[in-house]
PDB file of C-alpha atoms in Angstrom:
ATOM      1  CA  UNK A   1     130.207 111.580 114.330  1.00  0.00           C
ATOM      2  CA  UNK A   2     127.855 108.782 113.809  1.00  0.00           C
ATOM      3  CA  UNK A   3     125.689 108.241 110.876  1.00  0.00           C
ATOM      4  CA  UNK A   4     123.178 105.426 110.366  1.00  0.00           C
ATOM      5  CA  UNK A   5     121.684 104.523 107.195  1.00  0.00           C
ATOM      6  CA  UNK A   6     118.653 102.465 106.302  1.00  0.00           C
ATOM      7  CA  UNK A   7     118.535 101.590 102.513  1.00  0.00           C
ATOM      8  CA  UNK A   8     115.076 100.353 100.667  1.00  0.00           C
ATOM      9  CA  UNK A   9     114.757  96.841 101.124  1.00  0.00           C
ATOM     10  CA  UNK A  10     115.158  94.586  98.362  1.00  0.00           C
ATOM     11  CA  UNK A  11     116.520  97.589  95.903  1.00  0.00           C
ATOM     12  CA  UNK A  12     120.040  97.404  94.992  1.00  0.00           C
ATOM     13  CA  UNK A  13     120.242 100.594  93.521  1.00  0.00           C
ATOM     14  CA  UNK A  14     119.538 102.155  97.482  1.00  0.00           C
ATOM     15  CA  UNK A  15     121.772  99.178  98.779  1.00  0.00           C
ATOM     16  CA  UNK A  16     124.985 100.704  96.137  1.00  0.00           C
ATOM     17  CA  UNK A  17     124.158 104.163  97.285  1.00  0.00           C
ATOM     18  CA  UNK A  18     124.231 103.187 100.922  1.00  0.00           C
ATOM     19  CA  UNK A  19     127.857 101.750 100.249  1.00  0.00           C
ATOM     20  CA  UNK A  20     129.004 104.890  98.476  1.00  0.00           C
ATOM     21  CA  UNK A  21     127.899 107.166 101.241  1.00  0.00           C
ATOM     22  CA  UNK A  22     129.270 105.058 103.852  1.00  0.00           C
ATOM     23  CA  UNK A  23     132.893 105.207 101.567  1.00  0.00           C
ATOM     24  CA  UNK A  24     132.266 109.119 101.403  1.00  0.00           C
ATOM     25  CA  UNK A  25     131.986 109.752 105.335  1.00  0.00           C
ATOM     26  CA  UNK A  26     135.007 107.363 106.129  1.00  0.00           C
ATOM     27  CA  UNK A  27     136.450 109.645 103.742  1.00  0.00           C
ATOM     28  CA  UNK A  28     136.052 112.507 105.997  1.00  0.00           C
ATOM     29  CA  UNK A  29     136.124 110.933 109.780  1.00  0.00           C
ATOM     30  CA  UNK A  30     132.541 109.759 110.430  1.00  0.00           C
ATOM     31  CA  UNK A  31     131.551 106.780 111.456  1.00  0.00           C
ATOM     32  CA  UNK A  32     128.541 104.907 109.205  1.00  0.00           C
ATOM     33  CA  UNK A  33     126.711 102.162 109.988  1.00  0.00           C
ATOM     34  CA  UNK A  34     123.944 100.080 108.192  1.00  0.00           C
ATOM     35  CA  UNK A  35     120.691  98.596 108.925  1.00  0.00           C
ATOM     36  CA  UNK A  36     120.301  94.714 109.232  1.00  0.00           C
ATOM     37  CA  UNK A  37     118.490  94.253 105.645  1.00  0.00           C
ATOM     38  CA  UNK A  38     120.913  96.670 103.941  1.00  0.00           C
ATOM     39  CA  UNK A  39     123.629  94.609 105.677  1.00  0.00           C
ATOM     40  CA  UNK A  40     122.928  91.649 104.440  1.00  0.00           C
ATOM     41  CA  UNK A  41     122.256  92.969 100.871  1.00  0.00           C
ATOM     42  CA  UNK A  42     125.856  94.537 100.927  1.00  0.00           C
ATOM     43  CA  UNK A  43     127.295  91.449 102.695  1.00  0.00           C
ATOM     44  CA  UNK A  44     128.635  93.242 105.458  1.00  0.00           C
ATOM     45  CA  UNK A  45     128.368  93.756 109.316  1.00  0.00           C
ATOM     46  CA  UNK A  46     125.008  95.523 110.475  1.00  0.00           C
ATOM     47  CA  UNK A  47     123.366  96.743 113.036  1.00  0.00           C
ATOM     48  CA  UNK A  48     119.773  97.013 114.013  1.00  0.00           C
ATOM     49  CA  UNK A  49     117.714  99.946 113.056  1.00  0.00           C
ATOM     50  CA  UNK A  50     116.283 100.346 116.613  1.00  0.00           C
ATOM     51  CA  UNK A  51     119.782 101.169 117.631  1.00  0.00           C
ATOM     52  CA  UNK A  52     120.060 104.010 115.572  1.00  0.00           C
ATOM     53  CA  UNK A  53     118.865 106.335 118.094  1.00  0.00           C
ATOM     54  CA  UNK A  54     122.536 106.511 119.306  1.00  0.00           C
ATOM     55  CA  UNK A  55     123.694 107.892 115.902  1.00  0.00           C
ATOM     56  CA  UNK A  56     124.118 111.649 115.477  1.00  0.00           C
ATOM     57  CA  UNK A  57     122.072 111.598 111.864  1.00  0.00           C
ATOM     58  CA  UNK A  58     120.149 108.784 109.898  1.00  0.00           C
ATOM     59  CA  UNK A  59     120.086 108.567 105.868  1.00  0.00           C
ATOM     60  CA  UNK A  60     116.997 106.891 104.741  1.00  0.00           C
ATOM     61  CA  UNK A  61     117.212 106.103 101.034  1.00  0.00           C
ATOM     62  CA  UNK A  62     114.306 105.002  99.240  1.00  0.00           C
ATOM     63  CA  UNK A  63     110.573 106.052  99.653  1.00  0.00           C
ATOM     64  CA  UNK A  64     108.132 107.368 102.375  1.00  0.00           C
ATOM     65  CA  UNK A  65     107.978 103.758 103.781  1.00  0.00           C
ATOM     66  CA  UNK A  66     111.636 103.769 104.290  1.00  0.00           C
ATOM     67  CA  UNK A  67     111.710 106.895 105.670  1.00  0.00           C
ATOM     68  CA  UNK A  68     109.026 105.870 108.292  1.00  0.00           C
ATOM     69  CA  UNK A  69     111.075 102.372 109.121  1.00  0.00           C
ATOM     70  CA  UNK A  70     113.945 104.709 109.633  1.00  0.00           C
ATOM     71  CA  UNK A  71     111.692 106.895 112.116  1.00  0.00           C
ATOM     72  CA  UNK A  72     111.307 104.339 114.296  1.00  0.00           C
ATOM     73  CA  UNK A  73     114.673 103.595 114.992  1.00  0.00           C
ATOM     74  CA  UNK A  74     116.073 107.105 114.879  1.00  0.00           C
ATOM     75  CA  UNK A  75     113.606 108.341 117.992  1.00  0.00           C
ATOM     76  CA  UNK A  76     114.521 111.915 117.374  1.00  0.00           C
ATOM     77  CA  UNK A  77     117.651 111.954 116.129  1.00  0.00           C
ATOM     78  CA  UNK A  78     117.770 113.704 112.230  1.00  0.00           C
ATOM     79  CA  UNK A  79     116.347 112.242 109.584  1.00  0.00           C
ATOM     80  CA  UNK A  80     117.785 113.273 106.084  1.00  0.00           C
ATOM     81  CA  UNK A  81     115.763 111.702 103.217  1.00  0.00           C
ATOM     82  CA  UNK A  82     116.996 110.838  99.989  1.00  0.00           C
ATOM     83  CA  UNK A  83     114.302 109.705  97.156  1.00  0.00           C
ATOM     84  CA  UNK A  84     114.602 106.994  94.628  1.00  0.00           C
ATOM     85  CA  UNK A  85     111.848 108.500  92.294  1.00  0.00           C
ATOM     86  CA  UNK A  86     108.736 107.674  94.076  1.00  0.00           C
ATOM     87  CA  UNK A  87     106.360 110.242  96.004  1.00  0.00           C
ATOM     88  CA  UNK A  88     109.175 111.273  97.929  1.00  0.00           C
ATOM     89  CA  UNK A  89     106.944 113.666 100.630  1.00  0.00           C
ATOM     90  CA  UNK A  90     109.115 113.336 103.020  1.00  0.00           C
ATOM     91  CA  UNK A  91     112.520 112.682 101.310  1.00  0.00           C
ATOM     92  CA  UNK A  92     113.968 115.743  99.649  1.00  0.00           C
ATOM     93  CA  UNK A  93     117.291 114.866  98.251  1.00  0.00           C
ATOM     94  CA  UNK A  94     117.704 113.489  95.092  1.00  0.00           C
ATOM     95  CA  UNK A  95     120.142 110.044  94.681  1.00  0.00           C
ATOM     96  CA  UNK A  96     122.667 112.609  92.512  1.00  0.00           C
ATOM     97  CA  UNK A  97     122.789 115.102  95.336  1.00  0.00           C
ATOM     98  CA  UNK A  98     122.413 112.644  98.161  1.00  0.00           C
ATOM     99  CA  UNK A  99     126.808 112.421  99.186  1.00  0.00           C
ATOM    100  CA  UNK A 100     126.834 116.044  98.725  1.00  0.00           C
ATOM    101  CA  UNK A 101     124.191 116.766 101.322  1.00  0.00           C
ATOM    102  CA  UNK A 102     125.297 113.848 103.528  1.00  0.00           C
ATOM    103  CA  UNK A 103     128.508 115.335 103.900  1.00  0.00           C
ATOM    104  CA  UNK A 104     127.103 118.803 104.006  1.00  0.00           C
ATOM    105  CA  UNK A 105     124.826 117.533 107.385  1.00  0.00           C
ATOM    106  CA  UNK A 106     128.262 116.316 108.939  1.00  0.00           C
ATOM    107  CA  UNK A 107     130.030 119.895 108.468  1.00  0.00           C
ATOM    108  CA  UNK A 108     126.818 121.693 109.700  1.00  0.00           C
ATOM    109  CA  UNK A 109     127.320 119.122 112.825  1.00  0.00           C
ATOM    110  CA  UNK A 110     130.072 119.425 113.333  1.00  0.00           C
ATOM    111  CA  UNK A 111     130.513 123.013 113.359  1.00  0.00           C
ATOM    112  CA  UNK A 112     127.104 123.460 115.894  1.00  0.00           C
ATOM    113  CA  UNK A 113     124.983 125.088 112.909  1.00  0.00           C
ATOM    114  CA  UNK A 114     122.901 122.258 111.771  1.00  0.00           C
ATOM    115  CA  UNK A 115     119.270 123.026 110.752  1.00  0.00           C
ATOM    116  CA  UNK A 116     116.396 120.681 112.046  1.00  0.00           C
ATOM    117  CA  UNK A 117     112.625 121.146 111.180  1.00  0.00           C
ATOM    118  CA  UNK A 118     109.920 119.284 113.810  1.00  0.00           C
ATOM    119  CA  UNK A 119     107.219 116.947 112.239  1.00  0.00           C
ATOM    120  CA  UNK A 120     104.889 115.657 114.545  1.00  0.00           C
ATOM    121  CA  UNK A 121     103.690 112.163 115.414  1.00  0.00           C
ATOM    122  CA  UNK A 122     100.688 110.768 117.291  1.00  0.00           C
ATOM    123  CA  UNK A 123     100.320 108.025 119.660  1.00  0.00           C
ATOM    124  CA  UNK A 124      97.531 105.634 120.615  1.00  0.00           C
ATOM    125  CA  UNK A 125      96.848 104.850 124.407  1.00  0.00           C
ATOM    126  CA  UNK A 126      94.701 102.335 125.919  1.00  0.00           C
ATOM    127  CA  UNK A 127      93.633 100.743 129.020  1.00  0.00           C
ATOM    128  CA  UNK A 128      97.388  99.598 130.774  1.00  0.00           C
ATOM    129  CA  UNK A 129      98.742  99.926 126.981  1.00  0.00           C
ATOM    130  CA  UNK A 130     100.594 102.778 124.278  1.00  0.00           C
ATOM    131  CA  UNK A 131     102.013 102.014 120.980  1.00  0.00           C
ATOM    132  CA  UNK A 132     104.744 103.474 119.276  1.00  0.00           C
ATOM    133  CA  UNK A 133     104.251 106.562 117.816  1.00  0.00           C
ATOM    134  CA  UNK A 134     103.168 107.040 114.520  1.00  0.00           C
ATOM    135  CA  UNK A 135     104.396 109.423 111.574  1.00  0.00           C
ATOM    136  CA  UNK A 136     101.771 109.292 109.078  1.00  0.00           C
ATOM    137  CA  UNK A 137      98.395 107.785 110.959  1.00  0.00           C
ATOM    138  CA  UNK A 138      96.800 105.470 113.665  1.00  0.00           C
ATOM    139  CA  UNK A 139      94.020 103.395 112.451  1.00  0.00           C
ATOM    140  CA  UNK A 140      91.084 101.552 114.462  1.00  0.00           C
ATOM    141  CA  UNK A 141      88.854  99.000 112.930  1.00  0.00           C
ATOM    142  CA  UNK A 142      87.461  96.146 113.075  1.00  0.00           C
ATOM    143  CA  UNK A 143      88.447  92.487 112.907  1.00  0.00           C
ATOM    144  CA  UNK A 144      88.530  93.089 109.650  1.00  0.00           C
ATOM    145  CA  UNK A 145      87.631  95.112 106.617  1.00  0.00           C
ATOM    146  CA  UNK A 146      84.201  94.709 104.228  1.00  0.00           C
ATOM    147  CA  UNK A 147      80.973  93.231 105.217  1.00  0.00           C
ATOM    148  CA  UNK A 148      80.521  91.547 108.674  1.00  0.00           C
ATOM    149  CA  UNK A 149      83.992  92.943 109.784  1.00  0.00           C
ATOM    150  CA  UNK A 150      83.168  96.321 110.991  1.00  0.00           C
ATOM    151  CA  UNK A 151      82.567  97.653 114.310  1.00  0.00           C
ATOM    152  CA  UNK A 152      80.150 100.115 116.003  1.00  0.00           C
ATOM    153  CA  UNK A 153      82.523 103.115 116.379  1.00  0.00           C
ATOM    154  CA  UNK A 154      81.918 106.180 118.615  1.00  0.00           C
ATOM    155  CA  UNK A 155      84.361 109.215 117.805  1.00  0.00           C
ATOM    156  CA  UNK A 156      85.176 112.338 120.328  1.00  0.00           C
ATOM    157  CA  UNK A 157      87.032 115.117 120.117  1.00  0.00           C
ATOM    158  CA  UNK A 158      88.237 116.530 123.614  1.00  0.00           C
ATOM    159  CA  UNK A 159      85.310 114.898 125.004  1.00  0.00           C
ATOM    160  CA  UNK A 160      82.578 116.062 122.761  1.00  0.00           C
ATOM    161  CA  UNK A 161      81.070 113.378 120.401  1.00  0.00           C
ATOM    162  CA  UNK A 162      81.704 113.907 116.378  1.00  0.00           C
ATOM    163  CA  UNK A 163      80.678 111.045 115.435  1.00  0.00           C
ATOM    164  CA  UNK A 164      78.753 107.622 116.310  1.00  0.00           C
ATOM    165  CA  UNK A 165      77.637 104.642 113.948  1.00  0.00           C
ATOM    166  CA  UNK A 166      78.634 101.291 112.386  1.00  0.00           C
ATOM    167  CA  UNK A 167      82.166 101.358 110.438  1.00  0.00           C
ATOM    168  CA  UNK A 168      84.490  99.512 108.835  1.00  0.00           C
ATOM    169  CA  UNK A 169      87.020 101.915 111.144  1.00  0.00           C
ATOM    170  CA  UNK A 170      88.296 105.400 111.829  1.00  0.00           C
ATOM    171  CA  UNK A 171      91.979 106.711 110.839  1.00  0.00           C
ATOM    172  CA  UNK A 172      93.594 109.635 112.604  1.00  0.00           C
ATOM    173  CA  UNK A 173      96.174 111.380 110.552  1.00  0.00           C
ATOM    174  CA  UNK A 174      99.271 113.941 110.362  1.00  0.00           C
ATOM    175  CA  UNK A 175      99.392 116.175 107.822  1.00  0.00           C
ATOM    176  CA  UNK A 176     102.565 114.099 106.947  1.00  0.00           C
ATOM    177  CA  UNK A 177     100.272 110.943 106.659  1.00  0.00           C
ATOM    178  CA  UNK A 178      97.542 112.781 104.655  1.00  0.00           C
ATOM    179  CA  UNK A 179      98.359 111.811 101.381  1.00  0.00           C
ATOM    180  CA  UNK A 180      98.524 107.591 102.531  1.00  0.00           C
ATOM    181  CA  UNK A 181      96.069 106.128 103.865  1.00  0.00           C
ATOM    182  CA  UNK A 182      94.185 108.842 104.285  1.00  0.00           C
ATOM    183  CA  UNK A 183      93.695 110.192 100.600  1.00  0.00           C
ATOM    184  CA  UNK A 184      93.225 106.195  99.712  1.00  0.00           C
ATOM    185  CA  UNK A 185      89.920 106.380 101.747  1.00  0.00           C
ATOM    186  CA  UNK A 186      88.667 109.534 100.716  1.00  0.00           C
ATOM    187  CA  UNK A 187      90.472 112.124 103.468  1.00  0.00           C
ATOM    188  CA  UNK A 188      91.873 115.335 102.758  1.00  0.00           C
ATOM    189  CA  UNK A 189      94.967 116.040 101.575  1.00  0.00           C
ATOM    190  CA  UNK A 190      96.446 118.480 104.304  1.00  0.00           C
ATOM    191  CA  UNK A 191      99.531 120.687 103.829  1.00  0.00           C
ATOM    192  CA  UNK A 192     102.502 119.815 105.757  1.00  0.00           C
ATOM    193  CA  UNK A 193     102.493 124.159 107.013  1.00  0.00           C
ATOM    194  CA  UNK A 194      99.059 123.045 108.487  1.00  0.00           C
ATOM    195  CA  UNK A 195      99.139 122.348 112.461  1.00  0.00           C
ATOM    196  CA  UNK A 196      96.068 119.828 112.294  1.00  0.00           C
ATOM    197  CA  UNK A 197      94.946 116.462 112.083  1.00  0.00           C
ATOM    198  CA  UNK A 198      92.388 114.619 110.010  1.00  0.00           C
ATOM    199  CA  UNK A 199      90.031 112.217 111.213  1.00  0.00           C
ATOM    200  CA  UNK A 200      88.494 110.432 108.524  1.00  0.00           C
ATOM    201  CA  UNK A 201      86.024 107.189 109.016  1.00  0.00           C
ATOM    202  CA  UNK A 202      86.261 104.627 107.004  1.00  0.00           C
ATOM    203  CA  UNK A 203      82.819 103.178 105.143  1.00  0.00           C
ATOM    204  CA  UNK A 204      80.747 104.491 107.608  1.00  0.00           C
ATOM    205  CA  UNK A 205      76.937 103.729 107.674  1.00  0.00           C
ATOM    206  CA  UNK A 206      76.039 107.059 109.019  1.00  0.00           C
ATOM    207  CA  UNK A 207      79.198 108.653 109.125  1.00  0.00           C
ATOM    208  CA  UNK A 208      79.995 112.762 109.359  1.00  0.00           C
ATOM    209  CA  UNK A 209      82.693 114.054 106.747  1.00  0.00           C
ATOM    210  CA  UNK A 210      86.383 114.231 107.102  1.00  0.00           C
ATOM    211  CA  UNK A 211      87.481 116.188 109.824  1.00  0.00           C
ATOM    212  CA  UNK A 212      90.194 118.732 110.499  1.00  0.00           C
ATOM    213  CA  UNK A 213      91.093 119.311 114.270  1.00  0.00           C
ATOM    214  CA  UNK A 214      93.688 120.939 115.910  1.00  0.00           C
ATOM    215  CA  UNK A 215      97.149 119.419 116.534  1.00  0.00           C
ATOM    216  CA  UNK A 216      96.719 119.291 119.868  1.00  0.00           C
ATOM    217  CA  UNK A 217      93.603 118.080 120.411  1.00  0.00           C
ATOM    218  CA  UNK A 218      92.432 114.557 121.585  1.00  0.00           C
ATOM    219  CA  UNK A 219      90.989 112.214 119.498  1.00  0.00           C
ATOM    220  CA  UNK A 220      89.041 109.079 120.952  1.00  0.00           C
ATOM    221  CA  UNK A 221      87.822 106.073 119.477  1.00  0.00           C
ATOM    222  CA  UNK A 222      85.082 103.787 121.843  1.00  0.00           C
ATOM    223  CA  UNK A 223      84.534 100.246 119.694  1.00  0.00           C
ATOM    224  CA  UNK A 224      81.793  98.440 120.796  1.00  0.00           C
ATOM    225  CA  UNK A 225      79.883  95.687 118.984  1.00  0.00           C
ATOM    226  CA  UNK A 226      82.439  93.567 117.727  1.00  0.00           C
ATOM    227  CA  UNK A 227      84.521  90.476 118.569  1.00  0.00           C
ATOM    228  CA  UNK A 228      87.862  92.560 119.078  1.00  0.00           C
ATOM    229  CA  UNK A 229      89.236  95.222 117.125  1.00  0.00           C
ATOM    230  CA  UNK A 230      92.212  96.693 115.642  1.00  0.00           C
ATOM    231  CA  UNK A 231      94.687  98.924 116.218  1.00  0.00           C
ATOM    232  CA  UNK A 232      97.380  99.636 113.558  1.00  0.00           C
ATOM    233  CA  UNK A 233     100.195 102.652 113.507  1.00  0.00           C
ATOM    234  CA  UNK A 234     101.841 103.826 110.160  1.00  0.00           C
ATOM    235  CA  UNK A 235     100.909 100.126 108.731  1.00  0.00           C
ATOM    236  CA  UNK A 236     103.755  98.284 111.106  1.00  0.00           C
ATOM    237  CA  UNK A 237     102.797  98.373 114.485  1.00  0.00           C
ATOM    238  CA  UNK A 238      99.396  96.577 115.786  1.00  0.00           C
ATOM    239  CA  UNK A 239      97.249  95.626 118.555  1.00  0.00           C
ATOM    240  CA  UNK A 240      94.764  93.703 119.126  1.00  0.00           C
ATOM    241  CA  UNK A 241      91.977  95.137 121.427  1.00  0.00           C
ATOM    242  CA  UNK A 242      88.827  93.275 123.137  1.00  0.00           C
ATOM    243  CA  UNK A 243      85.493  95.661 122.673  1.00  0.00           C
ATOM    244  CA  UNK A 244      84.056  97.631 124.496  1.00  0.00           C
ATOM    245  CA  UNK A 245      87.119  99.598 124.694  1.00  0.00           C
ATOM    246  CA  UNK A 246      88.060 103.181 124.281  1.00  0.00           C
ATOM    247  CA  UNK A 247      91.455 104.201 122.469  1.00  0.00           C
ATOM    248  CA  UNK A 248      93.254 107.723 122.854  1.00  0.00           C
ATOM    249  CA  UNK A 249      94.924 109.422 120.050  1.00  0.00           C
ATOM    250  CA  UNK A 250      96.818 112.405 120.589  1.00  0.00           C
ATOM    251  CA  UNK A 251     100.225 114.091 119.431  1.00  0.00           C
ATOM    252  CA  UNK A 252     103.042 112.629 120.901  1.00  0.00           C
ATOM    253  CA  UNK A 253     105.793 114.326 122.490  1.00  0.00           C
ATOM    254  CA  UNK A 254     108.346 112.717 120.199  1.00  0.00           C
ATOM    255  CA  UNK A 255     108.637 114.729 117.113  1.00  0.00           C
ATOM    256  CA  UNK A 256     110.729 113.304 114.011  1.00  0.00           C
ATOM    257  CA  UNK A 257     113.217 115.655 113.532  1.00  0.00           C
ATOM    258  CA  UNK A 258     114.149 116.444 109.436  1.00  0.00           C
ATOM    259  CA  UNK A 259     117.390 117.224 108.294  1.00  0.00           C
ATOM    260  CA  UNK A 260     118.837 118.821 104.614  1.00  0.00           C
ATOM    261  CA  UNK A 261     116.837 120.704 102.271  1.00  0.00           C
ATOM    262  CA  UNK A 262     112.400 120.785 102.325  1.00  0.00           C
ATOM    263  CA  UNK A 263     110.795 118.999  99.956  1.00  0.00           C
ATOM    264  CA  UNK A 264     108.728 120.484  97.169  1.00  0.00           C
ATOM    265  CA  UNK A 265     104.785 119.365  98.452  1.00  0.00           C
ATOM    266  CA  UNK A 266     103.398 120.097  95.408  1.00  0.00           C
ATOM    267  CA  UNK A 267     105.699 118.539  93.100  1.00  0.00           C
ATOM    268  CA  UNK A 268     105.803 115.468  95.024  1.00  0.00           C
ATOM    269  CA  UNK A 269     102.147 115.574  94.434  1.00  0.00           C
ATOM    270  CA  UNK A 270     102.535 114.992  90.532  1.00  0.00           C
ATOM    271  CA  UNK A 271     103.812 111.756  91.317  1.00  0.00           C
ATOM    272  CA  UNK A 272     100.542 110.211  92.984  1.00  0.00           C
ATOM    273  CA  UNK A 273      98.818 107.808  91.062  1.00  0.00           C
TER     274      UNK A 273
END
């Protein structure tokens, strides 16, 4: 068995854990391997965390952001978070329990009873172009934020039109990404039981209120009026678009796939600021 592990950059106290769970599963016969950054911090051999996809679980230690850098590599393959004491909505396992549940994943694997929960992501599409998918949101806007930088926005759902008017931009969201982004520009905070997604505008001249649609609907965003635009996934991934211009977001059929225990939603919730 194969186990990849992505450690918070910068944080030594993820970087010592990483170590001591990759000691733990050489202990019992698996195979771990480290991201690049954590390499380097541990001053060993790594590998690139887009190659993690050939591992049979990922570790991400460290917060939601680390757990979405360790998405992107993993590309389906189960994700078992463990939190260093921030938010932590998506990483369940505490740094005391973390070898204990590591090693617990590798029995469950190896014995064909693991337990995997879906969360979904969303993708943006374009004319000849699709970005990576997204845990937590896609956001359009302009060439940039505040005044002057906005963009006339029109926003459809499955065709019909929701909204139309002058914006700074327009974020589509998983319930996963609600409390991000999201909550920063006055979105809902969504459940992660609730099959939806939230489309939220961002400092809209005439805008209509947050929006809850269905997880399966299509969301799309026609920029006109502006230079170029924007397009930016989970805060890592962006395009550059030339308006007018019409971009597609819909759920993507590439789930992240969670591993170990749930986390506690609304105890993570205490920990916003």
């Amino acid at each position: 068995m194969k186990v990849g592990i992505v450690a918070q950059k910068g944080n030594s106290r993820a970087a010592y854990l990483a170590a001591d769970t990759s000691e733990a599963l050489a202990e019992v016969d698996a195979e771990a391997v480290v991201d690049a950054a954590t390499a380097e911090e541990l001053g060993v051999e790594g590998v690139p965390v887009e190659s993690f996809d050939s591992c049979d679980l990922v570790v991400s230690i460290g917060g939601d952001g680390t757990f979405l850098y360790a998405a992107r590599g993993a590309d389906g393959v189960p994700i078992l978070g463990v939190n260093l004491g921030e938010v932590g909505f998506l990483n369940a396992v505490s740094p005391d329990d973390a070898i204990d549940e590591v090693l617990a994943e590798v029995a469950a694997f190896r014995e064909g009873d693991q337990s995997v929960r879906e969360v979904p992501r969303i993708v943006a599409t374009g004319d000849g172009w699709e970005m990576d998918p997204s845990m937590n949101e896609v956001v359009v806007h302009g060439p940039r934020r505040g005044h002057g930088g906005g963009a006339s926005l029109e926003v459809r759902v499955d065709g019909s039109l929701y909204s139309g008017s002058h914006a700074d931009g327009v974020l589509v969201t998983t319930p996963a990404g609600s409390s991000a982004y999201n909550l920063s520009e006055g979105g809902p905070l969504v459940h992660p039981g609730v099959e939806g997604l939230v489309v939220t505008e961002m400092a809209a001249d005439e805008g209509m209120p947050p929006l809850v649609v269905p997880q399966d609907a299509a969301v799309s965003v026609t920029v006109t009026d502006a230079a170029s635009a924007v397009v930016v996934g989970d805060g890592r991934t962006r395009r550059t678009v030339s308006p007018p211009t019409e971009i597609r977001i819909e759920r993507s059929d590439s789930p992240v796939r969670l591993a170990g225990p749930t986390s506690d939603f609304f105890e993570a919730l205490g920990k916003l600021d």
